[in-house]
Tab-separated table of C-alpha atoms in Angstrom:
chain	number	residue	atom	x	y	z
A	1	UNK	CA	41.769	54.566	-23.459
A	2	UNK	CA	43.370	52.257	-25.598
A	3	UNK	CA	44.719	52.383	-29.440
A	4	UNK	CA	43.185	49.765	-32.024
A	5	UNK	CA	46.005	47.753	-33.990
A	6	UNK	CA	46.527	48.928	-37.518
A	7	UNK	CA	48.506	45.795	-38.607
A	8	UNK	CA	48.545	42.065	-37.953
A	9	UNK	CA	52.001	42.668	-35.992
A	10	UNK	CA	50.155	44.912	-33.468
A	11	UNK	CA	47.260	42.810	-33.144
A	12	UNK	CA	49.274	40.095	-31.878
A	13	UNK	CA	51.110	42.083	-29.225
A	14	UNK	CA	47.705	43.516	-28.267
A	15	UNK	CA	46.671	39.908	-27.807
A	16	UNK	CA	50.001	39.458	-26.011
A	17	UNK	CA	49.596	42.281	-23.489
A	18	UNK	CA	45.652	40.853	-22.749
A	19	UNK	CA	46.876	37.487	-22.291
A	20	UNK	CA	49.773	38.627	-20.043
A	21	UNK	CA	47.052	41.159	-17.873
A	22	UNK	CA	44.684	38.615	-17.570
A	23	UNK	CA	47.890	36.644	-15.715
A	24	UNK	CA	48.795	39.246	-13.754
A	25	UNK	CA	45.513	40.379	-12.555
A	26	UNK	CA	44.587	37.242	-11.558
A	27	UNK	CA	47.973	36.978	-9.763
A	28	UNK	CA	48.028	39.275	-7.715
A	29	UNK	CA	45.087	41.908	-8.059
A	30	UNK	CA	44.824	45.044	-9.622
A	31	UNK	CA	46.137	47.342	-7.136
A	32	UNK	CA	49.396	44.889	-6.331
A	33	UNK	CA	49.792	45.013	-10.575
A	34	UNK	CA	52.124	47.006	-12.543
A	35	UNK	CA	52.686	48.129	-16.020
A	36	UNK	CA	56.046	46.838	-15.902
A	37	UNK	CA	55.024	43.366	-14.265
A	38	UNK	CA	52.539	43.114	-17.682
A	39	UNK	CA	55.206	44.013	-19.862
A	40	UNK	CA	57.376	41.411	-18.743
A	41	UNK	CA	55.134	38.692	-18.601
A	42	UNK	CA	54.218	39.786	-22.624
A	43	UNK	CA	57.705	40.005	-23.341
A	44	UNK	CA	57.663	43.996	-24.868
A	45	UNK	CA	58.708	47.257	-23.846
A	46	UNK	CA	56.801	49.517	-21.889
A	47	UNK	CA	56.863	51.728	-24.731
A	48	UNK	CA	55.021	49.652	-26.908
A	49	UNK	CA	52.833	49.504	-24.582
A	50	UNK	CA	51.701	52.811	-24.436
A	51	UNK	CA	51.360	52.648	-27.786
A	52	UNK	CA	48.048	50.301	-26.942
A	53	UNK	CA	46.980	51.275	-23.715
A	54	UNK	CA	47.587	54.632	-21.866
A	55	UNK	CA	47.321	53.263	-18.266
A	56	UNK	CA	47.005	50.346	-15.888
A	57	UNK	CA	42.876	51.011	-15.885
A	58	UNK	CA	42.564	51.221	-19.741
A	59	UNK	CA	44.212	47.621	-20.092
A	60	UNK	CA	41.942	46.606	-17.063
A	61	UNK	CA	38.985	47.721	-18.892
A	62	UNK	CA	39.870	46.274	-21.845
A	63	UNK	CA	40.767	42.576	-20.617
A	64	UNK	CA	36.753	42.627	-18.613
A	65	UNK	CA	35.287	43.333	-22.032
A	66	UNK	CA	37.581	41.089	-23.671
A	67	UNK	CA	36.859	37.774	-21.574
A	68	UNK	CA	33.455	38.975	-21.942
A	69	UNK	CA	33.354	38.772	-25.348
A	70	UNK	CA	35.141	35.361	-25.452
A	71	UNK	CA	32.574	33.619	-22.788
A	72	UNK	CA	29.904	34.462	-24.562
A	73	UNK	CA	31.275	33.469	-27.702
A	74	UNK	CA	32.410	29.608	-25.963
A	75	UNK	CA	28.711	29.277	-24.594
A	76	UNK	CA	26.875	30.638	-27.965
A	77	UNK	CA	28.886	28.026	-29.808
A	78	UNK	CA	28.491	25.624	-27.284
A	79	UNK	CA	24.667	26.151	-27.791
A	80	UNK	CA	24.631	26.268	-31.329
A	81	UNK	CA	22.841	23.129	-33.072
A	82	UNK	CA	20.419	22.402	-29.627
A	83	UNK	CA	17.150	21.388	-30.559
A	84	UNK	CA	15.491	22.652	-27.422
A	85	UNK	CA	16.390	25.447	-25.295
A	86	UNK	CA	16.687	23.437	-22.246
A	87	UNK	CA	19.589	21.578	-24.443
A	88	UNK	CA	20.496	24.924	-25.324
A	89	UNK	CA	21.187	25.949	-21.564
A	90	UNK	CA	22.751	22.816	-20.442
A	91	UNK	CA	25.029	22.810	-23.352
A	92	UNK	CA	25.525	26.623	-23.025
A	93	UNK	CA	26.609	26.329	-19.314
A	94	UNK	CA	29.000	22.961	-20.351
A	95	UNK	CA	30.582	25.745	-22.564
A	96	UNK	CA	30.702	28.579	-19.447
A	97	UNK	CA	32.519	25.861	-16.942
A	98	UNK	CA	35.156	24.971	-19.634
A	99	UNK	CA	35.899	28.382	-20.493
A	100	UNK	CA	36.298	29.150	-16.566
A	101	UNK	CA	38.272	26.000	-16.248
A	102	UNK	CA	40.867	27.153	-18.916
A	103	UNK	CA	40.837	30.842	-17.076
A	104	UNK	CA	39.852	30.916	-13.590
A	105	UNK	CA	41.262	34.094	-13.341
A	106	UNK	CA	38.029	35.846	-14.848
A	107	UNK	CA	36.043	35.280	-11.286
A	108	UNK	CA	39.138	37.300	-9.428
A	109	UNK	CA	39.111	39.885	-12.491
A	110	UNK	CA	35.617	40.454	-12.823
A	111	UNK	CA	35.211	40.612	-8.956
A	112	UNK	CA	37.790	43.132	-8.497
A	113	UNK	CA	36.307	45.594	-11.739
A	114	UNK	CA	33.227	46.208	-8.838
A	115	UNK	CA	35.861	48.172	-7.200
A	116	UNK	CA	38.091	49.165	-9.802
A	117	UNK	CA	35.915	49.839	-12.773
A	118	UNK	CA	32.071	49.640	-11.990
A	119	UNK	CA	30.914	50.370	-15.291
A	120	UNK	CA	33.012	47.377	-16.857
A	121	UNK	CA	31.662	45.484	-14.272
A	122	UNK	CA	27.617	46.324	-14.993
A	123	UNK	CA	28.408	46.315	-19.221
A	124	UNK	CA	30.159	42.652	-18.567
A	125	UNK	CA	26.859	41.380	-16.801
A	126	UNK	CA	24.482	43.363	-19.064
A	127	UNK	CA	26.035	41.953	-22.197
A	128	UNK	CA	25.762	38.238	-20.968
A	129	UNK	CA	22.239	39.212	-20.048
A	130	UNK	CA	21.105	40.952	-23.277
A	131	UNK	CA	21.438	38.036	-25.375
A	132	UNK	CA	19.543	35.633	-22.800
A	133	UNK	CA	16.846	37.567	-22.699
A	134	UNK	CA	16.352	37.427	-26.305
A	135	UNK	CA	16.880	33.375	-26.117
A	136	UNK	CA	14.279	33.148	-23.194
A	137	UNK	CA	11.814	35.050	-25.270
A	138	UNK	CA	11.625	33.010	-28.635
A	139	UNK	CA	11.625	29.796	-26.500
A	140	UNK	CA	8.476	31.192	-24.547
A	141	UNK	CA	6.742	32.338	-28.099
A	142	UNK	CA	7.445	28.244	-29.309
A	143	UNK	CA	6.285	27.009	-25.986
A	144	UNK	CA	9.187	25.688	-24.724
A	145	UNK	CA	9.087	27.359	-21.549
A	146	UNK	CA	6.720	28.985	-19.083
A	147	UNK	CA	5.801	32.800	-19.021
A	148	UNK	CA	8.432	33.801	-16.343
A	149	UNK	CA	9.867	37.274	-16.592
A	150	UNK	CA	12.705	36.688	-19.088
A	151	UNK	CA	14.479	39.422	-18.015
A	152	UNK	CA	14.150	37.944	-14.095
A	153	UNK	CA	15.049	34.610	-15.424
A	154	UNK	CA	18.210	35.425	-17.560
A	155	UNK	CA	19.950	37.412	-14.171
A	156	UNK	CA	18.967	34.584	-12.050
A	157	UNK	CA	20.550	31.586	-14.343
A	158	UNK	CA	23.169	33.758	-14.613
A	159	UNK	CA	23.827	33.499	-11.577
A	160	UNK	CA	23.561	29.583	-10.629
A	161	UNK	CA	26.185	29.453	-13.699
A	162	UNK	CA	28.568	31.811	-12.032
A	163	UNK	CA	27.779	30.043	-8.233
A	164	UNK	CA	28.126	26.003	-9.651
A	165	UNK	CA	31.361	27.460	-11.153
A	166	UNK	CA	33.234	29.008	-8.714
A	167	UNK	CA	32.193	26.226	-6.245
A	168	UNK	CA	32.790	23.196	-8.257
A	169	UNK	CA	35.554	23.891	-11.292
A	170	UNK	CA	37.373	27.185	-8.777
A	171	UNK	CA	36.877	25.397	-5.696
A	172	UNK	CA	37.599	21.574	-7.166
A	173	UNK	CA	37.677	19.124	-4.786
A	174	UNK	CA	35.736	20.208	-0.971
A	175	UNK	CA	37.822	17.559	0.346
A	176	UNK	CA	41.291	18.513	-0.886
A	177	UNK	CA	43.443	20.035	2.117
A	178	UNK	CA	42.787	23.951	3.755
A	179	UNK	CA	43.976	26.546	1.257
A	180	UNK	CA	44.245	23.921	-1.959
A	181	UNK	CA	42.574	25.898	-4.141
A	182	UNK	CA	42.550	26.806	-7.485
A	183	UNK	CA	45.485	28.416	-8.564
A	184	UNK	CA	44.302	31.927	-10.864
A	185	UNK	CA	46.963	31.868	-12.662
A	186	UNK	CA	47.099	28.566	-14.474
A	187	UNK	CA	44.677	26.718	-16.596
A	188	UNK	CA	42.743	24.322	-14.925
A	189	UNK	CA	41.645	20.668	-15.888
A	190	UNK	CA	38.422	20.868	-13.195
A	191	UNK	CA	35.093	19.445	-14.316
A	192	UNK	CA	31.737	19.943	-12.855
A	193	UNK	CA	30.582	16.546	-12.168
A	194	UNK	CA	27.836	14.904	-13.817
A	195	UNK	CA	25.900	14.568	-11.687
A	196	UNK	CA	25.584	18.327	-10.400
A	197	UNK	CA	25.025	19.565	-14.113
A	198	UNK	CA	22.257	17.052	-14.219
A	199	UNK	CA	20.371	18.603	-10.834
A	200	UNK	CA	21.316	21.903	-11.873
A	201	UNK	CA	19.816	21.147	-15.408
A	202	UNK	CA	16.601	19.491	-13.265
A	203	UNK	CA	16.230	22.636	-11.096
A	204	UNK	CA	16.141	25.215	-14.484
A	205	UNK	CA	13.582	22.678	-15.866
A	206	UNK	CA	11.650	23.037	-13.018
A	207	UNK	CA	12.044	26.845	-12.940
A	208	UNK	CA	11.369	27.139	-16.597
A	209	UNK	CA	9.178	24.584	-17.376
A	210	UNK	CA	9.530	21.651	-19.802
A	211	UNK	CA	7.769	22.249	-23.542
A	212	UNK	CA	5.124	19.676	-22.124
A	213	UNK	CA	4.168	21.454	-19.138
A	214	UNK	CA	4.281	24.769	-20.867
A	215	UNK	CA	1.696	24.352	-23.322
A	216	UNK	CA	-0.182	22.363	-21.154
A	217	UNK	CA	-0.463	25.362	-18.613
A	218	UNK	CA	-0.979	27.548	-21.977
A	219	UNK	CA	-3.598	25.772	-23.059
A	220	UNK	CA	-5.357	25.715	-19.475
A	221	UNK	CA	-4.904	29.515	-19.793
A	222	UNK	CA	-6.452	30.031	-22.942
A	223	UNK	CA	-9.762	28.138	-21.760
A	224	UNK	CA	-10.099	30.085	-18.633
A	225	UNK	CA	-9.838	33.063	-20.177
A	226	UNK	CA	-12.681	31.655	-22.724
A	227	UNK	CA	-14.637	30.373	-20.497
């Protein structure tokens, strides 16, 4: 469990102790992480640590559901202002691969909660998932899209974000030397190229169908089912 700041003060060494978990999780792994290693990196006692969090799992817990909270804040305002929701998921995914570039440690702390913490784990998916459902669904009733299962097509973009990431702004360069990968701990400047947000952007059209196409296969709907 953890303790919810009363003051400004505490918020800010809350925020301290997240920012210094996220660090050393990514480091070196949850089991291989310590209370005191966290308290170190943040800079405070372990006392005032337990006045936030009352064990190694609670602060866990708390940083999955806290990165959670911040991706899908960086792709909803990423999103915000599209006039399309094909220009809504290409800008939304833009926003996803710069958040992961500025903390590549959420793919080693969200992989590890499948063993650690399961729950945190399914909530952090779920959440992301909740919201594109909801997305996928008004662009379907304005005929922007086709009438695939929303709630298939939300867990399956999910996860071409999540691959394209880890391969191309994680991984970084495929021709870089054996073992030259991203370092967890540190903020990285990797982009996806161009030109593999443009075919991954071609292959959702093609999966979701442009407005065109949509309304076109609407319309040859509605006649068969008049005729």
């Amino acid at each position: 469990m953890s303790a919810a700041p009363r003051t400004a003060r505490g918020e800010k060494t809350r925020r301290k102790l997240l920012e210094a978990a996220e660090h050393v999780f990514a480091a070196t792994g949850y089991h291989e992480a310590s209370v005191s290693r966290i308290t170190d990196v943040a800079g405070v006692g372990q006392g005032t640590y337990y006045l936030y969090f009352d064990s190694k799992l609670a602060i866990f817990n708390e940083l999955v559901e806290d990165l959670n909270h911040r991706v899908r804040q960086a792709m909803s305002e990423g999103a915000r202002g599209a006039s399309s929701r094909l220009e809504a998921e290409r800008a939304g995914f833009a926003a996803f691969f710069r958040f992961t570039a500025e903390h590549p440690g959420l793919y080693r702390v969200v992989r590890e909660a499948e063993q650690v913490s399961p729950d945190a784990l399914r909530l952090h998916y779920t959440r992301i998932v909740e919201g594109y459902i909801e997305g996928l669904r008004d662009a379907f009733d304005d005929g922007e899209i086709s009438d695939i299962d929303p709630t298939v097509a939300a867990w399956a973009l999910m996860g071409i974000g999540e691959m394209i990431g880890m391969r191309w702004v994680l991984w970084g360069d495929p021709d870089a030397a054996p073992g030259a990968g991203a370092d967890p701990t540190a903020s990285g400047t990797r982009e996806v190229p161009q030109h593999v947000l443009d075919e991954m952007m071609r292959f959702i059209e093609g999966a979701l169908g442009r407005p065109e196409t949509a309304r076109a296969g609407r319309a040859d709907a509605a006649q068969k089912e008049e005729s």
